[in-house]
Amino acid sequence: MYVEGFVDGKLNFKTPTSVKSWSPLWEHTSSVITRPYSLLQFKVTQVVKFGPNILLGEGKLDVYSIIDSHDGKVPLCCLTIQITKRGLITGTLTVNFGPLEVDIEAFPPLSADAEQSSLEESIVPNFSSGHSVGGIRGITPGAENGAVALPAVETTGGRRSRSQHAITGSNFWSEMIRVLFDPSPPLTPEPTHSRWGSAAQPNLRLPRSDWSDGASESGRQRESPRSEVSCVDNTALPEGWERRLDPHTNRVYFVNHKNCTTQWEDPRERGMDESRPLPPGWEKRYTAAGQRYFIDHNNRTTTFIDPRTGQHAGSLGSMGVPVQYERNFRAKLAYFRAQCSSHLLSGHVKLSISRDGLLEESFQQIQRLPASDLRKRLCITFLGEEGLDYGGIAREWFLRVSRDFFNPMFGLFEYTGAHYSLQINPASDVANVAHLDYFHFIGRVIGMALFHGRCIDGGFTLAFYKGILGRKACLQDLELLDLELYFNGNYYKFDSLQEDELKPGGKEIKVTEANKLEYLKLMVEWRLTRGVAEQTEAFLKGLFEVVEPSWLQVFDERELELLLSGMPELDVDDWKSNTVYRKYNPTSKQIVWFWRFVRSLDKEKRARLLQFITGTCHLPLGGFAELMGSNGRQLFCIEKTGTEAWLPRSHTCFNRLDLPPYTSYAQLQEKLLLAIEETEGFGQE
């Protein structure tokens, strides 16, 4: 954990992080520039490895009250600051303050209005050494201990008297651990959707909002430095949130009515500084998912960066960057697994299935289960077999059942034109009358595979993964799906021509230079959702009964494909023996470097390389010798093109990699890694 120090709401210093200790000691000295009427604020934050840091509490120190209590002559003294969170005492912080000497007669006590005005006009603090303003030299954060002081009491004479009470030893820390890490959830009508109170598993989906809105902030008066944080009424909560009290434990919890979830953590307390107004011309808004963002009307731009603090408005990942932009797949995977583990319910779900009727029996038994049972451990038995399921039988079941319902002959899915990626069959209602029930079942199975860490045999198109993540598809997604469609809005069903209007009255609207972008957007949406809206809705309903949508938001569509389908074991020798070259030969130094680079990659990046070249991380039966392109069987090809300043370029429809003639292995390695991780767009065919 670490401590941040603020002077009149401005961050002034931050201590080093103390690890492996519940009684941390920070040997940190910092000089701050203040006014006699300044308010010092200390925030204690716990560092979370995989997820955003957790605010443990904060305390305040009124500089004038210290000067006034010592008649302007403050010796080097040890002060204990009470740390509170949502009105609950979570600890104390000890700081060494002084020495300093101030002419107290030159600084009379201020009224509430004058005090607020002085606070707003305070000097912006900076790190300094030996400087002083009004005789105030500096403060030194000390150590956190086990004593908790009661709030200060304002006397009629204007002085603050202190009443001390200590909670020491095991009583203090047991209380703090109960507040922070009590795993028991509040009682709710839907326990399967309740949010478990674990500080180590933060919720990335929930929005962060203000302690108060602008109107209330303008009229707010400064609190007593040792007063407890008052509870904020429901009007200050984000839209759709409600504050409740658990009658059994008297603990406050919060209800998200949008997603029907509960949690211990206040959605407004996520380490954000809302004490200052936005700059002129700026506005704060929220997305439909509750993510906060900012609009700069001066430049007509939007951003997730808070212009007041320079910090990202979203949740921060383990590397200190926004989770949704963090490319560390292993860290994202660890976070997702931690979320699943924390929501795993006790007990087992037992399925007895015959191999001959695998799909139909699985459908009947899974659909009979309540949604809560899908988060229990699986125990699968194949009839007539004596094997005990310690994970191996469940893995085989996921593989076989997914192979059955993904089979295009079953009629629910179909292959795309150029790859083995699958998309929903618009005519699935013809193949199966109960197709919506089956898509709900498939969504449950996919959710169970994600929740229990299993893989399936098959994979969807990247556009479908984007749909799962709630992201908009783009033109290159359509290009990967259907190169022959172009801009034709007609299709055949039962040998009769069907025509859909992209918008009401679209038949009478001509495509012009002015409306071509709208036309392209509508065409992409029509092509990707044509006849599959009901099927997609049923699938997502089953999927989100098992996994929360927010758990998946840390991944992009390619990472979600790897998460669901697994990272295959690629045989580099098989890959190399089934490769053809253009303008290169097997002994060219660039080719030798390329295969050296492939062998040096770990499993994750090797799968990403295959995905970059072919559009999918899956291999057909038969390995690289059976790779399919836009015109049937097509081997992997490396072609010499461009100059050494170019990045490698892939042609996914033809399984071809354009490799420039780099002059060194280090250059080839750098360019390939950059292309795999960062590039996208029309360079991918």
XYZ file of C-alpha atoms in Angstrom:
685
model
C 0.000 0.000 0.000
C 1.022 3.630 -0.393
C -0.036 7.102 0.773
C -0.818 10.129 -1.379
C -0.715 13.623 0.077
C -2.923 16.450 -1.187
C -2.840 20.160 -0.389
C -6.203 21.839 -1.008
C -7.184 19.019 -3.357
C -3.946 19.071 -5.390
C -1.682 16.008 -5.360
C 1.653 16.954 -3.795
C 3.513 13.754 -2.990
C 3.249 9.991 -3.062
C 5.136 7.594 -0.817
C 6.879 4.449 -2.056
C 4.793 1.290 -2.023
C 5.103 -0.813 1.119
C 4.662 -4.538 0.499
C 4.091 -7.621 2.639
C 3.032 -5.691 5.716
C -0.242 -4.810 7.411
C 1.637 -2.250 9.541
C 3.609 -0.362 6.893
C 6.290 2.182 7.746
C 7.129 4.868 5.179
C 10.411 6.683 5.761
C 9.378 9.492 3.440
C 10.016 13.214 3.846
C 8.264 15.830 1.752
C 8.174 19.623 1.914
C 4.928 21.217 0.845
C 3.895 24.816 0.202
C 0.654 25.707 1.957
C -1.336 28.585 3.339
C -2.195 28.762 7.038
C -5.780 27.963 6.076
C -4.894 24.996 3.839
C -6.393 21.552 4.227
C -4.069 18.548 4.012
C -5.582 15.283 2.838
C -4.039 11.800 2.965
C -5.307 8.840 0.950
C -4.177 5.285 1.771
C -4.403 2.959 -1.230
C -3.909 -0.784 -1.522
C -2.073 -2.011 -4.615
C -3.884 -4.777 -6.513
C -1.767 -6.796 -8.909
C -4.472 -7.627 -11.442
C -6.957 -4.784 -11.419
C -7.415 -1.212 -10.209
C -5.979 -0.177 -6.866
C -8.367 -0.015 -3.901
C -8.811 3.105 -1.793
C -8.641 1.954 1.849
C -9.586 5.317 3.299
C -8.614 8.932 3.693
C -7.927 11.415 6.445
C -7.734 15.196 6.705
C -5.557 17.627 8.633
C -6.396 21.302 9.134
C -3.185 23.341 9.215
C -4.798 26.313 10.956
C -6.157 24.184 13.805
C -2.622 22.972 14.569
C -1.180 26.489 14.464
C -4.014 27.835 16.568
C -3.725 25.096 19.194
C -0.012 25.893 19.670
C -0.456 29.697 19.562
C 1.614 29.920 16.396
C 4.662 28.027 17.724
C 4.421 24.414 16.625
C 7.275 22.118 17.737
C 8.146 18.902 15.946
C 5.139 16.836 16.914
C 3.638 13.476 16.082
C 0.046 13.667 14.850
C -2.396 10.796 14.463
C -4.857 11.123 11.596
C -7.973 9.012 11.485
C -8.473 7.101 8.218
C -12.115 6.499 7.308
C -14.058 5.106 4.376
C -17.806 5.552 3.951
C -18.100 6.515 7.603
C -16.254 3.420 8.854
C -12.913 3.634 10.630
C -10.305 1.659 8.702
C -7.098 2.729 10.452
C -4.882 5.610 11.493
C -1.911 7.370 9.959
C 0.886 8.910 12.001
C 2.798 11.891 10.587
C 5.558 14.080 11.984
C 4.673 17.768 11.597
C 6.815 20.885 12.108
C 8.640 22.600 13.594
C 7.256 25.974 12.455
C 6.528 29.395 13.830
C 3.749 31.720 12.638
C 2.482 35.089 13.830
C -0.985 33.913 14.819
C -2.304 37.473 15.133
C -1.728 38.013 11.412
C -4.063 35.128 10.600
C -7.389 35.447 12.424
C -9.948 32.632 12.259
C -12.014 32.685 9.073
C -15.741 32.414 8.657
C -17.105 29.555 6.570
C -17.441 31.711 3.421
C -14.024 33.288 3.820
C -12.518 29.895 4.564
C -13.961 28.478 1.354
C -12.718 31.500 -0.637
C -9.247 31.133 0.821
C -9.259 27.452 -0.036
C -10.106 28.180 -3.665
C -7.311 30.772 -3.928
C -4.600 28.549 -2.442
C -1.236 28.354 -4.109
C -0.690 25.281 -6.284
C 1.678 23.054 -4.272
C 5.031 21.874 -5.533
C 7.824 19.748 -4.159
C 10.269 22.026 -2.409
C 13.216 21.946 -0.050
C 13.568 24.584 2.637
C 10.920 26.953 1.244
C 8.163 28.254 3.461
C 4.983 30.269 3.101
C 3.705 31.944 6.249
C 6.334 30.090 8.241
C 5.007 26.630 7.324
C 7.877 24.339 6.437
C 6.658 20.822 5.797
C 5.248 17.525 6.944
C 6.641 14.034 7.063
C 4.377 10.992 6.724
C 5.278 8.411 9.279
C 3.884 4.998 10.012
C 0.428 3.533 10.246
C -0.351 1.988 13.614
C -3.175 0.234 15.360
C -4.686 3.171 17.250
C -7.910 4.754 16.073
C -8.912 8.220 17.282
C -12.496 9.344 17.610
C -13.598 12.319 15.507
C -12.593 15.764 16.698
C -15.150 17.927 18.518
C -15.640 21.594 17.575
C -15.914 23.729 20.729
C -17.719 27.047 21.051
C -14.417 28.850 21.448
C -13.317 27.942 17.971
C -10.688 25.479 19.190
C -10.798 21.762 18.516
C -10.560 19.412 21.478
C -9.617 15.789 20.921
C -11.062 12.711 22.600
C -8.851 9.662 22.178
C -9.960 6.067 22.022
C -7.774 3.229 20.793
C -8.526 -0.033 19.069
C -5.253 -1.893 19.111
C -3.764 -5.240 18.259
C -5.851 -8.012 16.779
C -9.168 -6.209 17.362
C -8.190 -3.369 15.038
C -6.927 -5.523 12.193
C -9.738 -8.053 12.479
C -12.174 -5.167 12.099
C -10.270 -3.786 9.108
C -10.074 -7.180 7.424
C -13.796 -7.685 8.001
C -14.559 -4.345 6.363
C -12.289 -4.884 3.379
C -12.383 -8.598 2.673
C -15.599 -10.016 4.115
C -16.544 -12.548 1.417
C -20.191 -12.932 2.418
C -22.558 -11.197 -0.006
C -25.726 -9.362 0.987
C -28.965 -11.262 0.802
C -30.601 -10.677 -2.584
C -33.459 -12.355 -4.435
C -31.045 -13.488 -7.179
C -27.907 -14.876 -5.533
C -26.438 -15.958 -8.856
C -26.069 -12.343 -9.902
C -24.893 -10.890 -6.597
C -21.499 -9.247 -6.426
C -19.173 -10.784 -3.887
C -17.294 -8.356 -1.693
C -13.654 -9.074 -2.447
C -11.177 -6.249 -2.565
C -8.722 -8.467 -4.408
C -11.159 -8.977 -7.289
C -12.259 -5.512 -8.419
C -15.215 -4.992 -10.711
C -14.158 -3.378 -13.982
C -17.693 -2.868 -15.279
C -19.012 -0.492 -12.674
C -18.908 3.261 -13.400
C -17.098 5.740 -11.244
C -18.846 8.972 -10.478
C -18.689 12.069 -8.348
C -18.985 12.389 -4.612
C -21.327 15.231 -5.429
C -22.484 17.096 -8.503
C -21.383 20.562 -9.506
C -24.279 22.312 -7.835
C -23.672 20.739 -4.465
C -19.916 21.194 -4.776
C -20.175 24.955 -5.238
C -22.052 25.313 -1.976
C -20.081 22.743 -0.022
C -18.303 23.896 3.113
C -15.092 22.367 4.271
C -15.446 19.588 6.807
C -13.765 19.376 10.148
C -10.435 17.627 9.505
C -11.243 14.771 11.850
C -14.904 14.378 11.128
C -16.120 11.146 9.685
C -17.046 11.007 6.032
C -20.763 11.601 5.919
C -22.940 9.249 3.937
C -23.973 10.652 0.578
C -27.620 10.324 -0.307
C -28.857 8.478 -3.345
C -28.992 11.605 -5.499
C -25.191 11.606 -5.701
C -24.970 8.001 -6.897
C -24.633 7.200 -10.614
C -27.859 6.624 -12.497
C -29.398 3.237 -11.738
C -27.589 2.779 -8.399
C -29.104 2.558 -4.924
C -27.556 2.509 -1.449
C -28.941 -0.084 1.016
C -28.173 -1.410 4.486
C -27.764 -5.117 5.194
C -30.017 -5.756 8.249
C -27.917 -8.719 9.417
C -24.481 -7.074 9.444
C -25.439 -3.364 9.365
C -23.073 -2.954 6.438
C -23.818 -0.599 3.582
C -23.955 -2.149 0.116
C -24.881 -0.821 -3.298
C -27.386 -2.112 -5.856
C -26.921 -1.709 -9.621
C -30.461 -1.914 -10.995
C -29.231 -1.805 -14.601
C -27.397 -5.110 -14.309
C -29.230 -6.547 -11.272
C -26.019 -6.882 -9.244
C -24.908 -5.872 -5.761
C -21.515 -5.036 -4.308
C -19.880 -3.737 -1.134
C -17.750 -1.116 -2.886
C -19.147 2.377 -3.397
C -19.210 3.011 -7.170
C -18.155 6.597 -6.491
C -14.998 5.569 -4.614
C -12.545 4.386 -7.241
C -9.581 6.657 -6.551
C -10.773 9.600 -8.669
C -10.239 13.229 -7.682
C -13.470 15.156 -8.257
C -12.694 18.122 -6.043
C -12.058 20.526 -8.946
C -14.414 21.708 -11.688
C -13.790 20.821 -15.313
C -11.902 23.348 -17.478
C -14.014 25.753 -19.584
C -15.569 24.038 -22.585
C -15.351 20.521 -21.124
C -18.259 18.207 -20.336
C -18.491 14.838 -18.601
C -20.785 12.082 -19.868
C -21.316 8.333 -19.500
C -21.611 5.604 -22.095
C -24.487 3.119 -22.090
C -22.237 0.704 -20.168
C -21.559 3.300 -17.457
C -18.032 4.211 -18.628
C -17.186 7.833 -17.974
C -15.681 9.981 -20.725
C -15.038 13.675 -21.380
C -15.994 15.952 -24.269
C -13.771 18.883 -25.265
C -16.180 21.234 -27.029
C -13.295 23.590 -27.795
C -11.603 21.066 -30.096
C -14.655 18.835 -30.696
C -12.925 15.740 -29.373
C -13.713 13.053 -26.792
C -11.345 11.284 -24.442
C -11.249 8.958 -21.440
C -8.462 11.081 -19.896
C -9.621 13.322 -17.054
C -8.350 16.831 -17.984
C -8.072 17.737 -14.290
C -5.747 14.929 -13.269
C -4.356 13.533 -16.517
C -5.451 10.065 -15.392
C -7.556 7.619 -17.342
C -11.211 7.606 -16.328
C -11.484 3.848 -16.710
C -10.124 1.056 -14.559
C -6.358 0.651 -14.451
C -4.682 -2.651 -15.143
C -1.712 -4.340 -13.536
C 0.778 -2.358 -15.619
C -0.702 1.017 -14.680
C -2.491 1.533 -18.000
C -6.202 1.198 -18.809
C -7.268 -2.414 -18.744
C -9.007 -2.303 -22.102
C -5.793 -1.114 -23.775
C -3.395 -3.387 -21.939
C -1.828 -5.895 -24.295
C -0.641 -8.244 -21.595
C -2.795 -11.239 -22.415
C -1.599 -13.244 -19.439
C -2.530 -10.463 -17.010
C -5.977 -10.181 -18.563
C -6.388 -13.939 -18.418
C -5.358 -13.986 -14.753
C -7.938 -11.299 -13.970
C -10.673 -13.193 -15.821
C -9.811 -16.457 -14.059
C -9.841 -14.669 -10.706
C -13.328 -13.329 -11.404
C -14.560 -16.799 -12.319
C -12.969 -18.355 -9.232
C -14.536 -15.796 -6.912
C -17.995 -16.539 -8.354
C -17.634 -20.330 -8.349
C -20.479 -21.852 -6.331
C -20.117 -24.862 -4.068
C -21.428 -28.228 -5.154
C -21.366 -30.187 -8.401
C -23.474 -30.467 -11.523
C -23.679 -34.101 -12.611
C -24.477 -34.969 -16.221
C -24.921 -38.563 -17.407
C -24.736 -38.657 -21.190
C -24.422 -41.372 -23.802
C -21.973 -40.920 -26.631
C -24.556 -41.872 -29.247
C -26.995 -39.127 -28.218
C -24.401 -36.640 -27.017
C -25.859 -33.416 -28.410
C -29.548 -34.081 -27.765
C -29.038 -35.410 -24.225
C -26.691 -32.539 -23.390
C -29.294 -30.090 -24.673
C -32.050 -31.602 -22.548
C -29.993 -31.739 -19.342
C -28.310 -28.331 -19.628
C -31.572 -26.563 -20.421
C -33.231 -28.047 -17.323
C -30.601 -26.546 -15.019
C -31.151 -23.176 -13.313
C -28.648 -20.493 -14.245
C -26.980 -20.652 -10.820
C -25.990 -24.311 -11.288
C -23.964 -23.441 -14.376
C -21.324 -21.915 -12.101
C -20.839 -25.131 -10.141
C -18.142 -27.678 -10.890
C -18.938 -30.085 -13.698
C -18.980 -33.835 -13.156
C -19.739 -35.642 -16.417
C -20.194 -39.375 -16.882
C -20.504 -41.183 -20.204
C -23.033 -44.000 -19.863
C -21.435 -47.435 -19.868
C -18.006 -46.073 -18.933
C -16.349 -46.145 -15.542
C -14.167 -43.089 -15.903
C -14.192 -40.556 -13.068
C -14.298 -36.930 -14.074
C -11.332 -35.047 -12.660
C -11.382 -32.623 -15.559
C -10.419 -34.858 -18.455
C -13.939 -36.108 -19.238
C -15.311 -32.559 -19.055
C -12.658 -31.387 -21.524
C -13.623 -34.177 -23.909
C -17.318 -33.341 -23.509
C -16.778 -29.676 -24.396
C -14.753 -30.729 -27.440
C -17.327 -33.229 -28.710
C -20.500 -31.264 -28.015
C -19.083 -28.111 -29.620
C -18.007 -30.144 -32.642
C -21.572 -31.420 -32.976
C -23.468 -28.136 -32.744
C -20.878 -26.288 -34.862
C -21.249 -28.890 -37.620
C -22.723 -27.034 -40.647
C -24.761 -30.157 -41.447
C -26.734 -29.523 -38.240
C -27.907 -26.256 -39.772
C -27.259 -23.764 -36.968
C -23.921 -22.444 -38.217
C -22.193 -22.089 -41.562
C -18.611 -21.571 -42.654
C -17.540 -18.196 -44.021
C -16.339 -17.929 -47.580
C -12.604 -18.057 -47.028
C -11.948 -19.590 -43.611
C -13.075 -22.213 -41.178
C -14.560 -19.501 -38.991
C -18.244 -19.952 -38.238
C -21.177 -17.592 -38.418
C -24.853 -18.054 -37.578
C -26.903 -19.524 -40.399
C -29.716 -17.074 -41.293
C -31.841 -20.084 -42.327
C -31.376 -21.943 -39.039
C -35.147 -21.934 -38.489
C -35.502 -24.151 -41.548
C -32.949 -26.667 -40.275
C -34.346 -26.793 -36.737
C -37.719 -25.563 -35.531
C -36.374 -25.170 -31.965
C -33.316 -23.268 -33.199
C -33.690 -20.423 -30.660
C -33.663 -22.907 -27.769
C -30.543 -24.476 -29.224
C -28.811 -21.105 -29.548
C -29.669 -20.427 -25.903
C -28.152 -23.822 -25.064
C -25.039 -23.063 -27.138
C -24.633 -19.746 -25.340
C -24.764 -21.577 -22.013
C -22.161 -24.110 -23.156
C -19.840 -21.363 -24.429
C -20.282 -19.502 -21.139
C -19.514 -22.664 -19.164
C -16.404 -23.247 -21.278
C -15.175 -19.733 -20.524
C -16.113 -19.928 -16.842
C -14.500 -23.329 -16.231
C -11.446 -22.715 -18.428
C -12.277 -25.229 -21.163
C -11.783 -24.942 -24.918
C -14.175 -25.667 -27.766
C -13.581 -27.162 -31.184
C -14.317 -24.328 -33.554
C -14.361 -20.578 -33.622
C -16.531 -17.704 -34.716
C -15.753 -14.837 -37.042
C -14.064 -11.776 -35.568
C -17.248 -9.816 -36.262
C -19.196 -12.211 -34.031
C -16.636 -11.857 -31.240
C -17.044 -8.098 -31.555
C -20.781 -8.594 -31.135
C -20.190 -10.547 -27.908
C -18.075 -7.673 -26.612
C -20.704 -5.126 -27.657
C -18.442 -3.453 -30.205
C -19.371 -2.217 -33.655
C -18.239 -4.160 -36.707
C -16.429 -2.315 -39.494
C -15.938 -2.641 -43.231
C -12.851 -4.854 -43.011
C -14.901 -7.365 -41.017
C -17.285 -7.568 -43.956
C -14.333 -7.929 -46.314
C -13.108 -10.964 -44.403
C -16.559 -12.535 -44.480
C -17.774 -12.049 -48.020
C -15.607 -10.620 -50.780
C -18.295 -11.149 -53.422
C -21.137 -9.301 -51.718
C -19.769 -5.791 -52.132
C -22.781 -3.470 -51.927
C -25.618 -5.667 -53.132
C -28.555 -5.747 -50.747
C -30.239 -8.729 -52.428
C -30.058 -12.392 -51.461
C -31.850 -15.626 -52.312
C -33.996 -17.686 -49.964
C -35.930 -20.732 -51.200
C -34.883 -19.831 -54.771
C -36.716 -16.508 -54.546
C -35.052 -13.124 -54.575
C -35.298 -11.271 -51.249
C -34.739 -7.531 -51.015
C -34.223 -5.597 -47.785
C -34.251 -1.850 -47.353
C -31.242 -0.652 -45.398
C -33.373 2.171 -43.974
C -37.051 3.161 -44.294
C -37.610 4.371 -47.839
C -34.128 3.307 -48.846
C -35.340 1.960 -52.184
C -35.939 5.521 -53.353
C -32.656 6.963 -52.030
C -29.648 7.031 -54.343
C -26.119 6.583 -53.045
C -24.226 9.852 -53.443
C -20.944 11.302 -52.280
C -22.774 12.917 -49.374
C -24.422 9.760 -48.011
C -21.928 7.071 -48.994
C -20.548 6.685 -45.457
C -24.049 6.147 -44.092
C -24.676 3.608 -46.833
C -21.487 1.699 -46.028
C -22.358 1.637 -42.317
C -25.871 0.362 -43.005
C -24.603 -2.211 -45.490
C -22.095 -3.634 -43.014
C -24.756 -3.793 -40.298
C -27.224 -5.448 -42.682
C -24.742 -8.041 -43.860
C -23.626 -9.007 -40.368
C -27.103 -9.088 -38.800
C -29.175 -10.300 -41.752
C -31.632 -12.846 -40.426
C -29.632 -13.593 -37.257
C -30.889 -11.012 -34.734
C -33.114 -13.458 -32.814
C -30.466 -16.184 -32.836
C -27.795 -13.776 -31.572
C -30.070 -12.524 -28.796
C -30.798 -16.080 -27.628
C -27.086 -16.951 -27.742
C -26.045 -13.892 -25.717
C -28.792 -14.545 -23.170
C -27.389 -18.009 -22.485
C -23.784 -16.768 -22.464
C -24.359 -13.950 -19.986
C -26.223 -16.247 -17.612
C -22.815 -17.736 -16.836
C -20.241 -14.964 -17.330
C -20.700 -11.274 -16.684
C -20.258 -9.056 -19.777
C -17.804 -6.874 -17.841
C -15.415 -9.792 -17.306
C -14.885 -10.016 -21.064
C -14.434 -6.303 -21.675
C -10.710 -6.462 -20.915
C -10.175 -8.575 -24.050
C -10.285 -7.572 -27.686
C -11.956 -9.787 -30.268
C -8.743 -11.651 -31.167
C -7.896 -12.331 -27.536
C -11.437 -13.561 -26.928
C -10.982 -16.030 -29.779
C -7.785 -17.329 -28.184
C -9.491 -17.502 -24.784
C -12.377 -19.572 -26.109
C -10.676 -21.766 -28.701
C -7.327 -22.147 -26.995
C -3.857 -21.591 -28.369
C -3.047 -24.566 -30.562
C 0.223 -26.460 -30.445
C 1.750 -25.478 -33.776
C 4.279 -27.833 -35.358
C 6.924 -25.500 -36.792
C 8.473 -28.289 -38.872
C 5.074 -29.051 -40.439
C 4.563 -25.334 -41.022
C 7.965 -24.964 -42.682
C 7.586 -28.045 -44.901
C 4.234 -26.766 -46.223
C 5.403 -23.271 -47.163
C 6.057 -21.858 -50.623
C 8.206 -18.838 -51.472
C 7.986 -16.073 -54.022
C 11.118 -14.072 -54.900
C 12.756 -15.838 -51.957
C 14.219 -19.312 -51.601
C 14.584 -21.553 -48.532
C 18.218 -20.479 -48.093
C 17.602 -16.721 -48.218
C 18.813 -15.060 -45.054
C 15.400 -13.440 -44.467
C 13.730 -16.876 -44.626
C 16.299 -18.372 -42.245
C 15.702 -15.469 -39.858
C 11.926 -15.863 -40.175
C 11.915 -19.519 -39.067
C 14.382 -18.683 -36.320
C 11.928 -16.002 -35.184
C 8.983 -18.441 -35.271
C 10.832 -20.992 -33.145
C 11.749 -18.306 -30.598
C 8.112 -17.339 -29.987
C 6.097 -18.672 -27.076
C 2.757 -20.402 -27.589
C 0.714 -17.214 -27.345
C 2.665 -15.154 -29.871
C 3.012 -18.084 -32.264
C -0.773 -18.405 -32.304
C -1.060 -14.657 -32.854
C 1.343 -14.903 -35.800
C -0.809 -17.613 -37.375
C -3.862 -15.474 -36.701
C -2.181 -12.459 -38.317
C -1.377 -14.419 -41.479
C -4.464 -16.601 -41.951
C -7.142 -14.695 -40.023
C -7.668 -17.474 -37.472
C -5.658 -19.401 -34.910
C -7.338 -22.676 -35.955
C -5.869 -25.316 -38.229
C -7.958 -27.747 -40.285
C -7.564 -31.483 -39.873
C -4.351 -32.379 -41.655
C -2.388 -29.412 -40.378
C -0.712 -26.811 -42.546
C -0.960 -29.016 -45.625
C -4.744 -28.490 -45.583
C -4.824 -24.710 -45.177
C -7.720 -23.245 -47.135
C -7.690 -19.948 -48.993
C -10.267 -18.071 -51.015
C -9.928 -20.551 -53.904
C -9.700 -23.807 -51.998
C -6.574 -25.483 -50.633
C -3.782 -22.927 -50.461
C -0.425 -23.343 -48.721
C 1.210 -20.685 -46.612
C 3.311 -18.359 -48.770
C 6.086 -15.847 -48.042
C 6.625 -13.227 -50.737
C 9.379 -10.641 -51.043
C 7.984 -7.133 -51.348
C 8.717 -3.515 -50.457
C 11.765 -2.109 -48.715
C 13.255 -2.591 -45.282
C 11.325 0.443 -44.013
C 8.011 -1.361 -44.603
C 6.111 -3.406 -42.068
C 5.158 -6.997 -42.953
C 1.708 -7.281 -44.504
C -0.627 -10.248 -44.505
C -3.210 -11.371 -47.065
C -5.535 -13.543 -45.026
C -7.625 -14.647 -48.006
C -4.543 -16.184 -49.613
C -2.491 -17.212 -46.534
C 0.319 -14.991 -47.781
C 2.843 -12.921 -45.845
C 4.586 -10.030 -47.587
C 8.035 -9.958 -45.984
C 10.313 -7.006 -46.884
C 14.055 -7.684 -47.364
C 15.258 -6.740 -43.888
C 18.995 -6.414 -43.377
C 19.264 -7.931 -39.879
C 17.507 -10.431 -37.640
C 16.842 -7.778 -34.985
C 15.084 -5.602 -37.548
C 12.945 -8.503 -38.785
C 12.016 -9.438 -35.223
C 11.050 -5.870 -34.319
C 8.941 -5.329 -37.453
C 7.113 -8.649 -37.177
C 6.259 -8.160 -33.499
C 5.002 -4.655 -34.239
C 2.859 -5.929 -37.106
C 1.385 -8.769 -35.049
C 0.461 -6.631 -32.051
C -0.416 -3.227 -33.431
C -1.559 -3.213 -37.071
C -5.046 -3.533 -38.495
C -7.112 -2.275 -41.423
C -7.256 -2.777 -45.161
C -3.768 -4.225 -45.278
C -5.499 -7.418 -44.102
C -7.238 -8.978 -47.089
